[in-house]
Every structure is written in C-alpha cells, then in structure tokens.
CSV table of C-alpha atoms in Angstrom, one decimal:
chain,number,residue,atom,x,y,z
A,1,MET,CA,0.0,-0.1,-0.3
A,2,SER,CA,1.5,3.6,-1.2
A,3,LEU,CA,1.9,6.3,1.2
A,4,GLY,CA,0.0,9.0,0.0
A,5,VAL,CA,-3.7,5.5,0.4
A,6,TRP,CA,-1.9,4.7,3.8
A,7,ARG,CA,-2.0,9.2,4.7
A,8,GLY,CA,-6.3,9.0,3.3
A,9,ILE,CA,-6.7,6.4,5.5
A,10,ILE,CA,-5.2,8.2,8.6
A,11,CYS,CA,-6.5,11.6,7.6
A,12,GLN,CA,-10.1,9.5,7.4
A,13,LYS,CA,-9.9,7.8,10.8
A,14,CYS,CA,-9.4,10.8,12.2
A,15,ALA,CA,-11.7,13.0,10.2
A,16,VAL,CA,-14.3,10.7,12.2
A,17,GLU,CA,-12.9,11.1,16.2
A,18,TYR,CA,-13.1,14.4,15.0
A,19,ILE,CA,-16.7,14.4,13.7
A,20,TYR,CA,-17.6,12.2,17.6
A,21,ALA,CA,-16.1,14.1,19.6
A,22,THR,CA,-17.0,17.5,18.3
A,23,ARG,CA,-20.8,16.1,17.9
A,24,LYS,CA,-21.2,13.0,20.9
A,25,LYS,CA,-22.1,15.2,23.5
A,26,ARG,CA,-25.0,17.5,22.2
A,27,LEU,CA,-26.7,14.9,19.9
A,28,TYR,CA,-26.9,12.8,23.2
A,29,TYR,CA,-28.1,15.8,24.9
A,30,LEU,CA,-30.5,16.2,22.4
A,31,SER,CA,-31.7,12.5,22.5
A,32,LYS,CA,-32.7,12.7,25.7
A,33,ASN,CA,-34.0,16.4,26.0
A,34,ALA,CA,-35.4,17.5,22.9
A,35,VAL,CA,-38.3,16.6,21.9
A,36,LYS,CA,-38.1,17.0,18.1
A,37,ARG,CA,-35.4,14.9,17.1
A,38,HIS,CA,-33.7,16.4,13.9
A,39,TRP,CA,-30.2,18.1,13.7
A,40,CYS,CA,-28.8,20.9,11.1
A,41,GLU,CA,-26.4,21.5,11.5
A,42,VAL,CA,-25.1,24.9,8.5
A,43,GLY,CA,-21.6,25.7,7.0
A,44,CYS,CA,-19.7,26.0,4.0
A,45,VAL,CA,-16.3,23.9,5.4
A,46,LEU,CA,-18.2,20.3,6.2
A,47,PHE,CA,-18.0,19.6,2.3
A,48,GLY,CA,-14.6,18.5,2.6
A,49,LEU,CA,-15.8,16.7,6.4
A,50,VAL,CA,-18.7,15.3,4.3
A,51,PRO,CA,-17.1,11.5,4.3
A,52,ALA,CA,-16.2,11.4,7.6
A,53,ILE,CA,-19.7,13.3,8.4
A,54,LEU,CA,-21.4,9.5,6.4
A,55,GLU,CA,-18.7,6.7,8.0
A,56,ALA,CA,-20.3,8.6,11.3
A,57,TYR,CA,-23.7,8.9,10.7
A,58,PRO,CA,-24.6,6.5,7.7
A,59,ASP,CA,-28.0,8.3,7.4
A,60,ALA,CA,-26.4,11.7,7.7
A,61,ILE,CA,-28.6,13.6,4.6
A,62,ILE,CA,-26.4,16.7,3.0
A,63,ILE,CA,-27.8,19.1,1.4
A,64,SER,CA,-26.1,21.5,-0.9
A,65,LEU,CA,-27.2,24.9,-1.0
A,66,ALA,CA,-25.8,27.2,-4.5
A,67,ARG,CA,-25.7,30.5,-4.7
A,68,ASP,CA,-25.0,32.9,-7.5
A,69,GLY,CA,-21.2,32.7,-7.5
A,70,ARG,CA,-20.6,36.7,-8.9
A,71,LYS,CA,-22.7,37.1,-5.2
A,72,VAL,CA,-20.7,34.9,-3.2
A,73,VAL,CA,-17.0,36.1,-4.1
A,74,ARG,CA,-18.8,40.2,-3.6
A,75,SER,CA,-19.5,38.5,-0.2
A,76,GLY,CA,-16.2,36.9,0.6
A,77,LEU,CA,-14.3,40.2,-1.0
A,78,ASN,CA,-17.0,42.2,1.5
A,79,ASP,CA,-15.5,39.4,4.1
A,80,GLY,CA,-11.7,39.6,4.0
A,81,TRP,CA,-11.7,36.7,2.1
A,82,TYR,CA,-7.6,36.9,1.1
A,83,PHE,CA,-7.3,39.4,2.9
A,84,GLY,CA,-4.6,41.0,5.3
A,85,GLU,CA,-4.1,39.1,8.1
A,86,GLY,CA,-5.6,37.1,11.0
A,87,PHE,CA,-8.3,35.0,11.1
A,88,TRP,CA,-8.6,34.5,7.2
A,89,LYS,CA,-5.1,34.9,6.8
A,90,GLU,CA,-4.8,31.7,8.3
A,91,ASN,CA,-7.4,29.7,7.7
A,92,GLU,CA,-7.7,30.3,4.1
A,93,ILE,CA,-8.9,27.1,1.6
A,94,THR,CA,-5.7,27.2,0.0
A,95,PRO,CA,-4.7,24.5,-3.7
A,96,HIS,CA,-2.2,21.8,-2.4
A,97,GLY,CA,-1.2,18.6,-4.8
A,98,THR,CA,-4.9,18.9,-6.6
A,99,HIS,CA,-4.9,22.1,-8.0
A,100,LEU,CA,-1.7,22.4,-9.3
A,101,ILE,CA,-2.3,24.5,-12.2
A,102,VAL,CA,-3.6,26.6,-9.8
A,103,GLU,CA,-0.6,26.5,-7.3
A,104,GLU,CA,1.6,27.3,-9.3
A,105,ARG,CA,-0.1,30.8,-10.3
A,106,TRP,CA,-1.9,30.9,-6.7
A,107,ARG,CA,0.9,34.0,-6.0
A,108,GLU,CA,0.0,35.6,-9.6
A,109,MET,CA,-3.5,35.6,-9.0
A,110,SER,CA,-5.8,38.3,-8.3
A,111,ARG,CA,-8.2,38.0,-4.8
A,112,ILE,CA,-11.1,38.2,-6.9
A,113,GLU,CA,-9.4,35.3,-9.5
A,114,LYS,CA,-8.9,33.9,-5.8
A,115,CYS,CA,-12.2,33.7,-3.8
A,116,THR,CA,-13.8,32.1,-7.1
A,117,TRP,CA,-11.5,30.0,-7.3
A,118,LYS,CA,-12.2,28.7,-3.7
A,119,TRP,CA,-16.8,29.6,-4.4
A,120,ARG,CA,-15.6,27.0,-7.2
A,121,VAL,CA,-14.1,24.6,-4.7
A,122,LEU,CA,-17.1,24.6,-2.3
A,123,ALA,CA,-19.8,24.4,-4.5
A,124,GLU,CA,-18.3,21.7,-6.4
A,125,THR,CA,-17.8,19.6,-4.1
A,126,GLY,CA,-21.4,19.8,-2.6
A,127,LEU,CA,-22.5,19.4,-5.7
A,128,GLN,CA,-20.6,15.9,-6.3
A,129,THR,CA,-21.4,14.9,-2.3
A,130,ALA,CA,-25.1,16.2,-1.5
A,131,HIS,CA,-27.9,14.3,-1.6
A,132,VAL,CA,-29.3,17.3,-3.3
A,133,THR,CA,-29.1,21.0,-4.1
A,134,VAL,CA,-30.8,23.8,-4.4
A,135,ARG,CA,-30.7,27.6,-6.0
A,136,LEU,CA,-31.3,29.7,-3.3
A,137,GLU,CA,-32.6,31.9,-6.1
A,138,ASP,CA,-35.6,29.4,-6.2
A,139,LEU,CA,-35.5,29.0,-2.2
A,140,VAL,CA,-36.9,32.4,-2.4
A,141,GLY,CA,-38.4,32.5,-5.9
A,142,GLU,CA,-42.1,33.2,-6.5
A,143,ASN,CA,-42.1,29.4,-6.3
A,144,GLY,CA,-39.6,28.9,-3.3
A,145,VAL,CA,-42.5,26.9,-1.1
A,146,TYR,CA,-42.3,23.9,-4.4
A,147,HIS,CA,-37.9,23.6,-3.9
A,148,TRP,CA,-38.4,24.0,0.1
A,149,ASN,CA,-40.3,21.2,0.5
A,150,LYS,CA,-38.3,18.9,-1.7
A,151,ILE,CA,-36.1,19.2,0.4
A,152,ALA,CA,-38.5,18.6,3.0
A,153,HIS,CA,-39.6,15.5,2.0
A,154,ILE,CA,-35.5,14.4,1.2
A,155,CYS,CA,-34.9,15.0,5.3
A,156,GLY,CA,-38.3,13.4,6.2
A,157,LEU,CA,-40.0,17.0,7.2
A,158,PRO,CA,-43.8,17.8,7.1
A,159,GLU,CA,-44.2,19.9,3.7
A,160,VAL,CA,-45.6,23.5,4.4
A,161,THR,CA,-47.5,25.8,2.2
A,162,ALA,CA,-47.2,29.2,0.9
A,163,GLU,CA,-48.6,31.0,3.5
A,164,GLN,CA,-46.6,29.5,6.2
A,165,TYR,CA,-43.7,30.1,3.6
A,166,ASP,CA,-43.5,32.7,2.3
A,167,PRO,CA,-42.5,35.1,5.3
A,168,LEU,CA,-39.6,33.9,5.1
A,169,ARG,CA,-39.3,33.4,1.8
A,170,THR,CA,-40.0,37.6,1.3
A,171,LYS,CA,-37.4,38.3,4.4
A,172,PRO,CA,-36.1,41.5,3.7
A,173,GLU,CA,-32.2,41.9,3.7
A,174,ASN,CA,-30.1,43.0,6.2
A,175,VAL,CA,-29.2,46.1,5.0
A,176,THR,CA,-27.5,47.1,8.2
A,177,VAL,CA,-24.4,44.9,7.3
A,178,HIS,CA,-21.7,47.6,5.8
A,179,LYS,CA,-21.0,46.2,1.6
A,180,THR,CA,-17.6,48.5,0.6
A,181,VAL,CA,-17.7,46.5,-2.5
A,182,PRO,CA,-20.1,46.9,-5.2
A,183,PRO,CA,-22.4,44.5,-7.6
A,184,PHE,CA,-20.6,42.7,-9.5
A,185,ALA,CA,-22.5,45.0,-12.9
A,186,ALA,CA,-20.1,48.2,-11.6
A,187,TRP,CA,-16.9,46.1,-11.2
A,188,THR,CA,-13.7,46.7,-14.3
A,189,LYS,CA,-13.9,44.7,-17.1
A,190,LYS,CA,-10.9,43.2,-16.2
A,191,GLU,CA,-12.3,42.1,-13.2
A,192,GLN,CA,-15.3,40.8,-15.0
A,193,ASN,CA,-13.3,38.9,-16.8
A,194,ASP,CA,-10.8,37.2,-13.5
A,195,PHE,CA,-14.1,36.4,-12.5
A,196,TRP,CA,-15.4,34.6,-15.9
A,197,ALA,CA,-12.1,32.9,-16.3
A,198,TRP,CA,-12.2,30.7,-13.3
A,199,GLY,CA,-16.3,30.5,-12.7
A,200,LYS,CA,-17.8,30.5,-16.0
A,201,PRO,CA,-18.3,26.2,-16.2
A,202,LEU,CA,-20.2,26.4,-12.6
A,203,MET,CA,-22.0,29.3,-13.7
A,204,ALA,CA,-23.1,27.8,-16.6
A,205,LYS,CA,-23.7,24.4,-14.5
A,206,LEU,CA,-25.9,25.6,-12.5
A,207,GLY,CA,-27.8,27.8,-14.9
A,208,TYR,CA,-26.5,31.7,-13.8
A,209,MET,CA,-25.5,32.2,-17.2
A,210,HIS,CA,-27.9,35.3,-17.7
C-alpha cells in the first residue's frame, strides 16, 4: 500500500474521530431532552468532512445550497477573503496537490480569482457529495415553497404551505451590513474577466449564465 493511501486512511480516521468528539455530547443531550429528533448543522466548510460525517452518521442527509457565484465572491471580498492578517489569512482555503495549475499561479492571482476559485471548489464539492442541490435564488423565488418541500421530503420533514413559507421567503435583506465592494455589474472589465476565467463552467452548470 502506497504512502499516499496510508495518509488517506489516517486522515479519514482522524476526521471521523473529530466528528465524534465534537458532536457526540451535543447529540446525546438532544436525544435525551429534545422533543424533535432532527439535528441540522450549517457551514460550507463541512463539505470537506462529508466522507467522515457519513461514516460516523450513515443516516445523515447532505443538502447543498448553491448561490450565484458573483454574489458569493462579492460577499467574500466584503468579508475579507484572502486579505490582510488574522482569521482569513491563517485559515483560508488554498490549493494543494490536486490543484497544481492553481498552485503554480497562486501568487500571481488576483483576489477575485482566488475568491472565485474558492467558491468553485466549495460549490463543486457540494454538487459531488450532496443528496440534493438547491439554488438559493429558487428558494426565495415565487415558487420557493416547492423547492423547500423537496428538501423537506428528502429529510423526512413535514411539508409547509405557501402561506407558512412566504414570510421566510420575503424576509428583507440585512441592510445593516456595510458592503464596500459594489455589485458585479459595477466591477471593471478586468475584474469581471477574472471572475469568468475561473467561474464560467460552474456558473453554466448551475444555470446562472444570464
């Protein structure tokens, strides 16, 4: 067995132990005290742990929530992805091993290229590992209740009516969040080209080419 295979096995075992260690106590408490038996956890970084999650909890259902990459990258730029020191500098996703072309160009890439690459990696991982992928724009659209109930059905949850769902669908945007980066339409031609260079294939696959 090669060193690479051994490393993969060890990493998988460590990931499974991490999943158990960080969730076992909370899940035990819920099983003893909660009336409802559904546990939901949200976070894009979880996709890197999906194989371990499914090994630890085989009945887990993975839902991938997709969003227009232009909006994701804008949010990332506003949140400080690949900029400055501190949290984002130390814990950012960077290419290693399986993304050699990106790794070779990494120091030359613009922040928009890096943010687009990150969005693409996370979104593609979601498509590959999730039981179902739903676009955020569809969930908040006029037919959002249909897409929500599709998720509910897969998760074994009761369906909701349009009247029950509409208050969630029409919830106003949090305008208190200060956004210094303008919308995609206001970006320079180079900035838009940097996005499309890395994001176009996935944007087309998700149906965002408009």
